[in-house]
Coordinates of N, CA and C in Angstrom, one line a residue:
M1 N 38.3 -8.1 -18.1 CA 39.7 -8.5 -17.9 C 40.1 -8.1 -16.6
N2 N 40.9 -9.6 -16.5 CA 41.0 -9.6 -14.8 C 42.4 -10.7 -15.3
A3 N 43.9 -9.5 -14.9 CA 45.1 -10.4 -15.3 C 45.8 -10.6 -14.1
P4 N 46.5 -11.8 -13.3 CA 46.9 -11.7 -12.6 C 48.6 -11.3 -12.5
L5 N 48.5 -10.7 -11.6 CA 50.6 -10.1 -11.5 C 51.5 -11.3 -10.4
S6 N 50.2 -11.7 -9.4 CA 51.4 -12.7 -8.4 C 49.9 -13.5 -8.2
S7 N 50.3 -14.2 -7.0 CA 49.2 -15.2 -6.2 C 48.2 -14.3 -5.6
Q8 N 48.6 -12.9 -5.5 CA 48.1 -12.0 -4.3 C 47.3 -10.9 -5.0
F9 N 48.0 -10.6 -6.2 CA 47.6 -9.0 -6.6 C 47.3 -9.4 -8.0
N10 N 46.2 -9.1 -8.3 CA 45.7 -8.9 -10.1 C 45.3 -7.4 -10.7
I11 N 45.4 -7.2 -11.9 CA 45.0 -6.1 -12.4 C 43.9 -6.1 -13.3
Q12 N 42.7 -5.0 -13.2 CA 41.7 -5.2 -14.1 C 41.2 -3.9 -14.5
P13 N 42.1 -3.8 -15.9 CA 41.4 -2.6 -16.7 C 39.9 -2.8 -16.7
E14 N 39.4 -1.6 -17.0 CA 37.7 -1.8 -18.2 C 37.8 -0.4 -19.0
L15 N 37.1 -0.2 -19.9 CA 36.8 0.9 -20.6 C 35.1 0.7 -20.4
L16 N 34.8 2.3 -20.3 CA 33.6 2.5 -19.9 C 32.6 3.7 -20.9
Y17 N 31.5 3.9 -21.2 CA 31.0 5.2 -21.7 C 30.3 5.7 -20.8
N18 N 30.3 7.1 -20.5 CA 29.6 7.9 -19.6 C 28.4 9.0 -20.6
G19 N 27.5 8.8 -20.3 CA 26.8 10.0 -21.2 C 26.1 11.0 -19.8
L20 N 26.3 12.1 -19.7 CA 26.3 12.9 -18.5 C 25.5 14.3 -18.9
G21 N 24.7 14.7 -18.4 CA 24.1 15.9 -19.1 C 23.3 17.0 -17.7
A22 N 22.8 17.9 -18.3 CA 22.0 18.8 -17.2 C 21.0 19.7 -18.0
K23 N 20.0 20.0 -17.5 CA 18.9 20.8 -17.8 C 18.6 22.4 -16.7
K24 N 18.7 22.9 -17.2 CA 18.0 24.5 -16.4 C 17.1 25.3 -16.8
G25 N 15.7 25.1 -17.3 CA 15.2 26.0 -17.8 C 14.9 25.4 -19.4
D26 N 15.3 26.3 -20.1 CA 15.7 26.0 -21.4 C 17.1 25.5 -22.2
N27 N 17.7 25.5 -21.2 CA 19.4 25.2 -21.2 C 19.3 23.9 -21.3
K28 N 20.3 23.1 -22.3 CA 20.8 22.1 -21.9 C 22.3 21.8 -22.1
L29 N 22.7 20.9 -21.6 CA 24.4 20.6 -21.8 C 24.3 19.0 -21.8
N30 N 25.0 18.6 -22.8 CA 25.2 17.0 -23.1 C 27.0 16.9 -22.9
L31 N 27.2 15.8 -21.9 CA 28.7 15.8 -22.4 C 28.8 14.1 -22.3
D32 N 29.8 13.8 -23.4 CA 30.1 12.1 -23.4 C 31.5 11.8 -23.2
Y33 N 31.8 11.1 -22.2 CA 33.0 10.7 -22.1 C 33.3 9.2 -22.3
I34 N 34.5 8.9 -22.2 CA 35.2 7.5 -22.5 C 36.1 7.4 -21.2
S35 N 35.7 6.5 -20.3 CA 36.3 6.4 -19.4 C 37.1 5.2 -19.2
V36 N 38.4 5.0 -18.5 CA 39.2 3.7 -18.3 C 39.5 3.8 -16.7
P37 N 38.9 2.6 -16.0 CA 39.5 2.6 -14.8 C 40.6 1.7 -14.7
V38 N 41.6 1.7 -14.1 CA 42.7 0.7 -13.8 C 42.6 0.1 -12.6
M39 N 41.9 -0.9 -12.1 CA 41.6 -1.5 -10.7 C 43.0 -2.3 -10.5
F40 N 43.7 -2.0 -9.3 CA 44.3 -2.9 -8.8 C 43.7 -3.8 -7.8
Q41 N 44.0 -5.0 -7.7 CA 43.1 -5.8 -6.4 C 44.1 -6.5 -5.5
Y42 N 43.9 -6.8 -4.7 CA 44.7 -7.5 -3.5 C 43.8 -8.4 -2.8
K43 N 44.6 -9.9 -3.0 CA 43.7 -11.1 -2.3 C 43.9 -11.5 -0.9
A44 N 43.1 -10.3 0.0 CA 43.4 -10.9 1.5 C 43.2 -12.0 2.0
T45 N 42.1 -12.5 1.6 CA 41.7 -13.7 1.9 C 41.1 -14.6 0.5
P46 N 40.9 -15.9 0.6 CA 40.4 -16.4 -1.0 C 39.0 -16.0 -1.0
E47 N 38.0 -15.1 -0.4 CA 36.9 -14.8 -0.8 C 37.2 -13.4 -0.5
F48 N 37.8 -12.3 -0.2 CA 38.0 -11.0 0.0 C 39.1 -10.2 -0.7
F49 N 38.6 -9.3 -1.6 CA 39.6 -8.8 -2.6 C 39.6 -6.9 -2.0
L50 N 40.8 -6.5 -2.1 CA 40.9 -4.9 -1.7 C 40.8 -4.6 -2.9
E51 N 40.5 -3.5 -3.5 CA 40.7 -2.8 -4.9 C 40.8 -1.6 -4.6
A52 N 41.7 -0.8 -5.4 CA 41.9 0.2 -5.3 C 42.5 0.8 -7.1
G53 N 42.6 2.0 -7.6 CA 43.3 2.3 -8.8 C 42.7 3.9 -9.3
P54 N 43.6 4.1 -10.4 CA 43.1 5.1 -11.0 C 41.9 5.4 -12.1
Q55 N 41.5 6.2 -12.4 CA 40.3 6.3 -13.7 C 40.7 7.5 -14.4
F56 N 41.0 7.2 -15.4 CA 41.4 8.1 -16.9 C 39.9 8.7 -17.8
G57 N 39.7 9.6 -17.5 CA 38.4 10.2 -18.6 C 38.3 11.1 -19.9
F58 N 38.2 10.4 -20.9 CA 38.5 11.7 -22.0 C 37.1 12.3 -22.6
L59 N 36.7 13.3 -22.8 CA 35.9 14.1 -23.2 C 36.1 13.6 -24.7
V60 N 34.5 13.1 -25.1 CA 34.6 12.7 -26.6 C 33.2 13.6 -27.4
S61 N 32.7 14.3 -26.4 CA 31.6 15.1 -27.1 C 31.1 16.3 -26.2
A62 N 31.2 17.3 -26.5 CA 29.8 18.3 -25.9 C 29.1 18.9 -26.7
K63 N 27.9 19.1 -26.2 CA 26.8 19.5 -26.9 C 26.1 21.0 -25.5
A64 N 26.1 22.3 -26.2 CA 25.4 22.8 -25.1 C 23.9 23.3 -25.9
N65 N 22.7 23.5 -25.7 CA 21.4 24.1 -26.8 C 20.8 24.9 -25.8
S66 N 20.6 26.3 -26.4 CA 19.8 27.1 -25.4 C 18.6 27.7 -26.8
I67 N 17.8 27.6 -25.9 CA 16.3 27.6 -26.9 C 15.7 29.3 -26.5
D68 N 15.6 30.0 -27.3 CA 15.3 31.4 -27.1 C 13.7 31.7 -27.8
I69 N 13.0 31.9 -27.0 CA 11.3 32.0 -27.4 C 10.9 33.4 -27.4
K70 N 10.8 34.2 -28.8 CA 10.6 35.5 -28.4 C 8.8 35.6 -29.1
D71 N 7.8 35.9 -28.6 CA 6.8 36.2 -29.0 C 6.7 37.6 -30.1

């Protein structure tokens, strides 16, 4: 969604899912986030935009697994 605020400024909110993880040896970490970036666009020329804005992230799931193998 790209909503105009004026002839030179727009706002573009988004909704993203991020699945992140790490593995070291037998240990695993999985993190799930919902991210909401809010981009403010400045129309410098008809073909060129500058964008900047914050991003908010919400952790929705975190799982850590450790596997212990004993002989």
